[in-house]
């Protein structure tokens, strides 16, 4: 991790000193353990505040849409895939963004760490593949792999598919994983049981829209939930309104989601909102052989039309 931090700082300082970019986006240490914060460096001196470890949960591609300046971004695999999405969707130009790629070995889920420890954690350190957490009168060591985020455990693209510069050699990709194993099992259940599951899943939702705001795909100037004329959705936490919001948001992400997990990481109620988007992600892959964010030269299947599309209703 120290090697990555050092390299990120070197690259950021060089880009800013040479005037190749106006700002570099990365992470700085957070004000609480296990949670780093986004950081914008505009001078070589500010670049010294960058850090890289296993606590960069926020997808920095979320800060790119409609920027007018020249920007460099520190990007792990999922971040880079979302940058590709933004390029494809004309939210930023390729020659406007410099991608500092960081081969990633997964981010830690602070919720899992707190759940295991059950005490106030005041400090967290990584060493030799382990996480060491400290607090008043205790020190606990955990295997890093045991507290990774769920989406990182099944990630197939740890290395950025698009970059201008890599900070280290690529890491081995995870082979032989079926990221949709649980979804396939879920689909064997009766419809009524599946609907009951989703109703219960979103019961705690307070409609704070943290999932939407953390999502790099949700960049609409006015979201459908905020429309008043016409008003598509009620403003309450009525179960029907909550379900409508989550289903429509998931469909909005269909064929675009990279399963970066930013939505779940942002949810203050710990709702597994990826359960909505992963099914659609699986369908798009199976129906069209498409995975989002792998190439800026390929349009998402739901945004293009071909006369020979096989669906009968199009003919």
PDB file of C-alpha atoms in Angstrom, residues 57-207:
ATOM      1  CA  UNK A  57     -14.934   3.038  -0.918  1.00  0.00           C
ATOM      2  CA  UNK A  58     -16.187   6.070  -2.821  1.00  0.00           C
ATOM      3  CA  UNK A  59     -16.193   5.805  -6.609  1.00  0.00           C
ATOM      4  CA  UNK A  60     -14.290   8.882  -7.790  1.00  0.00           C
ATOM      5  CA  UNK A  61     -15.824   8.673 -11.262  1.00  0.00           C
ATOM      6  CA  UNK A  62     -18.850  10.232  -9.582  1.00  0.00           C
ATOM      7  CA  UNK A  63     -17.082  13.605  -9.713  1.00  0.00           C
ATOM      8  CA  UNK A  64     -16.473  13.656 -13.464  1.00  0.00           C
ATOM      9  CA  UNK A  65     -19.739  14.358 -15.341  1.00  0.00           C
ATOM     10  CA  UNK A  66     -19.869  17.726 -17.080  1.00  0.00           C
ATOM     11  CA  UNK A  67     -16.468  18.900 -15.816  1.00  0.00           C
ATOM     12  CA  UNK A  68     -14.860  21.545 -17.999  1.00  0.00           C
ATOM     13  CA  UNK A  69     -11.307  21.339 -16.634  1.00  0.00           C
ATOM     14  CA  UNK A  70      -8.523  18.844 -17.295  1.00  0.00           C
ATOM     15  CA  UNK A  71      -8.576  16.248 -14.583  1.00  0.00           C
ATOM     16  CA  UNK A  72      -6.534  13.255 -13.458  1.00  0.00           C
ATOM     17  CA  UNK A  73      -8.287  10.532 -11.473  1.00  0.00           C
ATOM     18  CA  UNK A  74      -6.941   7.781  -9.259  1.00  0.00           C
ATOM     19  CA  UNK A  75      -8.922   4.770 -10.428  1.00  0.00           C
ATOM     20  CA  UNK A  76      -9.167   1.138  -9.407  1.00  0.00           C
ATOM     21  CA  UNK A  77     -10.844  -1.334 -11.763  1.00  0.00           C
ATOM     22  CA  UNK A  78     -14.462  -0.407 -11.055  1.00  0.00           C
ATOM     23  CA  UNK A  79     -13.700   3.323 -11.028  1.00  0.00           C
ATOM     24  CA  UNK A  80     -12.019   3.048 -14.415  1.00  0.00           C
ATOM     25  CA  UNK A  81     -15.004   1.132 -15.807  1.00  0.00           C
ATOM     26  CA  UNK A  82     -17.258   3.981 -14.718  1.00  0.00           C
ATOM     27  CA  UNK A  83     -14.934   6.501 -16.329  1.00  0.00           C
ATOM     28  CA  UNK A  84     -15.326   4.509 -19.544  1.00  0.00           C
ATOM     29  CA  UNK A  85     -19.103   4.752 -19.061  1.00  0.00           C
ATOM     30  CA  UNK A  86     -18.822   8.525 -18.755  1.00  0.00           C
ATOM     31  CA  UNK A  87     -16.752   8.725 -21.938  1.00  0.00           C
ATOM     32  CA  UNK A  88     -19.269   6.566 -23.818  1.00  0.00           C
ATOM     33  CA  UNK A  89     -22.161   8.660 -22.505  1.00  0.00           C
ATOM     34  CA  UNK A  90     -20.411  11.957 -23.385  1.00  0.00           C
ATOM     35  CA  UNK A  91     -20.130  13.092 -19.787  1.00  0.00           C
ATOM     36  CA  UNK A  92     -16.421  13.765 -20.217  1.00  0.00           C
ATOM     37  CA  UNK A  93     -13.997  13.653 -23.136  1.00  0.00           C
ATOM     38  CA  UNK A  94     -11.259  11.047 -23.234  1.00  0.00           C
ATOM     39  CA  UNK A  95      -8.539  13.636 -23.849  1.00  0.00           C
ATOM     40  CA  UNK A  96      -9.816  15.624 -20.888  1.00  0.00           C
ATOM     41  CA  UNK A  97      -9.233  12.924 -18.286  1.00  0.00           C
ATOM     42  CA  UNK A  98      -5.935  11.291 -17.266  1.00  0.00           C
ATOM     43  CA  UNK A  99      -6.500   7.944 -15.600  1.00  0.00           C
ATOM     44  CA  UNK A 100      -4.012   6.964 -12.881  1.00  0.00           C
ATOM     45  CA  UNK A 101      -4.784   3.259 -12.741  1.00  0.00           C
ATOM     46  CA  UNK A 102      -4.372   1.357  -9.487  1.00  0.00           C
ATOM     47  CA  UNK A 103      -4.490  -2.458  -9.572  1.00  0.00           C
ATOM     48  CA  UNK A 104      -6.771  -3.271  -6.657  1.00  0.00           C
ATOM     49  CA  UNK A 105      -7.028  -6.232  -4.289  1.00  0.00           C
ATOM     50  CA  UNK A 106     -10.383  -5.252  -2.862  1.00  0.00           C
ATOM     51  CA  UNK A 107     -11.714  -2.726  -0.383  1.00  0.00           C
ATOM     52  CA  UNK A 108     -12.551  -3.466   3.236  1.00  0.00           C
ATOM     53  CA  UNK A 109     -16.155  -3.306   4.449  1.00  0.00           C
ATOM     54  CA  UNK A 110     -16.088  -1.183   7.631  1.00  0.00           C
ATOM     55  CA  UNK A 111     -19.504  -2.536   8.584  1.00  0.00           C
ATOM     56  CA  UNK A 112     -18.098  -6.075   8.739  1.00  0.00           C
ATOM     57  CA  UNK A 113     -15.146  -4.886  10.813  1.00  0.00           C
ATOM     58  CA  UNK A 114     -17.359  -3.069  13.323  1.00  0.00           C
ATOM     59  CA  UNK A 115     -19.717  -6.052  13.443  1.00  0.00           C
ATOM     60  CA  UNK A 116     -16.853  -8.381  14.307  1.00  0.00           C
ATOM     61  CA  UNK A 117     -15.213  -6.100  16.815  1.00  0.00           C
ATOM     62  CA  UNK A 118     -18.282  -4.627  18.493  1.00  0.00           C
ATOM     63  CA  UNK A 119     -16.252  -1.861  20.089  1.00  0.00           C
ATOM     64  CA  UNK A 120     -15.258   1.672  19.170  1.00  0.00           C
ATOM     65  CA  UNK A 121     -12.318   1.517  16.767  1.00  0.00           C
ATOM     66  CA  UNK A 122      -9.920   4.427  16.975  1.00  0.00           C
ATOM     67  CA  UNK A 123      -7.189   3.287  14.603  1.00  0.00           C
ATOM     68  CA  UNK A 124      -6.809   0.837  11.722  1.00  0.00           C
ATOM     69  CA  UNK A 125      -3.523  -0.334  10.196  1.00  0.00           C
ATOM     70  CA  UNK A 126      -2.772  -2.750   7.349  1.00  0.00           C
ATOM     71  CA  UNK A 127       0.298  -4.978   7.358  1.00  0.00           C
ATOM     72  CA  UNK A 128       1.194  -8.208   5.560  1.00  0.00           C
ATOM     73  CA  UNK A 129      -2.324  -8.862   4.333  1.00  0.00           C
ATOM     74  CA  UNK A 130      -3.871  -8.300   7.738  1.00  0.00           C
ATOM     75  CA  UNK A 131      -5.958  -5.534   9.252  1.00  0.00           C
ATOM     76  CA  UNK A 132      -5.083  -4.413  12.766  1.00  0.00           C
ATOM     77  CA  UNK A 133      -7.699  -2.364  14.600  1.00  0.00           C
ATOM     78  CA  UNK A 134      -7.086  -0.610  17.888  1.00  0.00           C
ATOM     79  CA  UNK A 135      -9.236   1.058  20.512  1.00  0.00           C
ATOM     80  CA  UNK A 136      -9.353   1.740  24.222  1.00  0.00           C
ATOM     81  CA  UNK A 137      -7.551  -1.229  25.776  1.00  0.00           C
ATOM     82  CA  UNK A 138      -7.676  -3.603  22.821  1.00  0.00           C
ATOM     83  CA  UNK A 139      -5.896  -4.520  19.621  1.00  0.00           C
ATOM     84  CA  UNK A 140      -7.367  -7.056  17.181  1.00  0.00           C
ATOM     85  CA  UNK A 141      -5.852  -8.560  14.046  1.00  0.00           C
ATOM     86  CA  UNK A 142      -8.072  -9.773  11.212  1.00  0.00           C
ATOM     87  CA  UNK A 143      -7.313 -11.408   7.896  1.00  0.00           C
ATOM     88  CA  UNK A 144      -7.943  -8.752   5.283  1.00  0.00           C
ATOM     89  CA  UNK A 145      -9.647 -11.187   2.922  1.00  0.00           C
ATOM     90  CA  UNK A 146     -12.277 -12.011   5.555  1.00  0.00           C
ATOM     91  CA  UNK A 147     -13.607  -8.443   5.763  1.00  0.00           C
ATOM     92  CA  UNK A 148     -13.656  -7.462   2.103  1.00  0.00           C
ATOM     93  CA  UNK A 149     -16.759  -5.912   0.590  1.00  0.00           C
ATOM     94  CA  UNK A 150     -19.074  -8.393  -1.082  1.00  0.00           C
ATOM     95  CA  UNK A 151     -18.677  -6.897  -4.545  1.00  0.00           C
ATOM     96  CA  UNK A 152     -14.882  -7.040  -4.223  1.00  0.00           C
ATOM     97  CA  UNK A 153     -14.976 -10.760  -3.429  1.00  0.00           C
ATOM     98  CA  UNK A 154     -16.518 -11.522  -6.807  1.00  0.00           C
ATOM     99  CA  UNK A 155     -14.816  -8.749  -8.804  1.00  0.00           C
ATOM    100  CA  UNK A 156     -13.505  -9.913 -12.180  1.00  0.00           C
ATOM    101  CA  UNK A 157     -11.787  -6.641 -13.105  1.00  0.00           C
ATOM    102  CA  UNK A 158      -9.357  -5.678 -10.388  1.00  0.00           C
ATOM    103  CA  UNK A 159      -7.109  -4.046 -12.956  1.00  0.00           C
ATOM    104  CA  UNK A 160      -8.388  -0.919 -14.721  1.00  0.00           C
ATOM    105  CA  UNK A 161      -9.451  -1.774 -18.292  1.00  0.00           C
ATOM    106  CA  UNK A 162      -8.471   1.743 -19.393  1.00  0.00           C
ATOM    107  CA  UNK A 163      -5.649   3.884 -18.011  1.00  0.00           C
ATOM    108  CA  UNK A 164      -2.909   6.297 -18.949  1.00  0.00           C
ATOM    109  CA  UNK A 165      -0.480   5.134 -16.305  1.00  0.00           C
ATOM    110  CA  UNK A 166      -0.441   2.249 -13.817  1.00  0.00           C
ATOM    111  CA  UNK A 167       1.067   2.767 -10.373  1.00  0.00           C
ATOM    112  CA  UNK A 168       2.144  -0.901 -10.060  1.00  0.00           C
ATOM    113  CA  UNK A 169       2.178  -4.061 -12.106  1.00  0.00           C
ATOM    114  CA  UNK A 170      -1.279  -5.601 -12.661  1.00  0.00           C
ATOM    115  CA  UNK A 171      -2.567  -7.941  -9.969  1.00  0.00           C
ATOM    116  CA  UNK A 172      -3.860 -11.438 -10.831  1.00  0.00           C
ATOM    117  CA  UNK A 173      -7.527 -11.418 -11.719  1.00  0.00           C
ATOM    118  CA  UNK A 174      -9.845 -13.751  -9.822  1.00  0.00           C
ATOM    119  CA  UNK A 175     -10.582 -16.768 -11.988  1.00  0.00           C
ATOM    120  CA  UNK A 176     -13.401 -19.288 -11.872  1.00  0.00           C
ATOM    121  CA  UNK A 177     -15.819 -17.160  -9.874  1.00  0.00           C
ATOM    122  CA  UNK A 178     -19.535 -17.039 -10.565  1.00  0.00           C
ATOM    123  CA  UNK A 179     -20.598 -13.578  -9.367  1.00  0.00           C
ATOM    124  CA  UNK A 180     -24.246 -14.446  -9.904  1.00  0.00           C
ATOM    125  CA  UNK A 181     -24.414 -17.750  -8.031  1.00  0.00           C
ATOM    126  CA  UNK A 182     -26.659 -16.345  -5.306  1.00  0.00           C
ATOM    127  CA  UNK A 183     -28.868 -14.577  -7.870  1.00  0.00           C
ATOM    128  CA  UNK A 184     -29.408 -17.820  -9.781  1.00  0.00           C
ATOM    129  CA  UNK A 185     -30.419 -19.583  -6.564  1.00  0.00           C
ATOM    130  CA  UNK A 186     -32.750 -16.707  -5.728  1.00  0.00           C
ATOM    131  CA  UNK A 187     -34.490 -17.022  -9.093  1.00  0.00           C
ATOM    132  CA  UNK A 188     -35.504 -20.607  -8.291  1.00  0.00           C
ATOM    133  CA  UNK A 189     -37.817 -19.344  -5.549  1.00  0.00           C
ATOM    134  CA  UNK A 190     -41.542 -18.650  -6.162  1.00  0.00           C
ATOM    135  CA  UNK A 191     -42.439 -15.128  -7.335  1.00  0.00           C
ATOM    136  CA  UNK A 192     -44.319 -14.372  -4.136  1.00  0.00           C
ATOM    137  CA  UNK A 193     -41.307 -15.290  -2.013  1.00  0.00           C
ATOM    138  CA  UNK A 194     -39.028 -13.124  -4.121  1.00  0.00           C
ATOM    139  CA  UNK A 195     -41.351 -10.143  -3.893  1.00  0.00           C
ATOM    140  CA  UNK A 196     -41.636 -10.605  -0.118  1.00  0.00           C
ATOM    141  CA  UNK A 197     -37.847 -10.622   0.052  1.00  0.00           C
ATOM    142  CA  UNK A 198     -37.546  -7.268  -1.688  1.00  0.00           C
ATOM    143  CA  UNK A 199     -40.334  -5.748   0.395  1.00  0.00           C
ATOM    144  CA  UNK A 200     -38.500  -6.729   3.550  1.00  0.00           C
ATOM    145  CA  UNK A 201     -35.158  -5.672   2.088  1.00  0.00           C
ATOM    146  CA  UNK A 202     -36.238  -2.042   1.677  1.00  0.00           C
ATOM    147  CA  UNK A 203     -38.295  -1.741   4.869  1.00  0.00           C
ATOM    148  CA  UNK A 204     -35.532   0.289   6.593  1.00  0.00           C
ATOM    149  CA  UNK A 205     -35.165   2.668   3.615  1.00  0.00           C
ATOM    150  CA  UNK A 206     -35.620   6.303   4.643  1.00  0.00           C
ATOM    151  CA  UNK A 207     -35.337   7.601   1.058  1.00  0.00           C
TER     152      UNK A 207
END
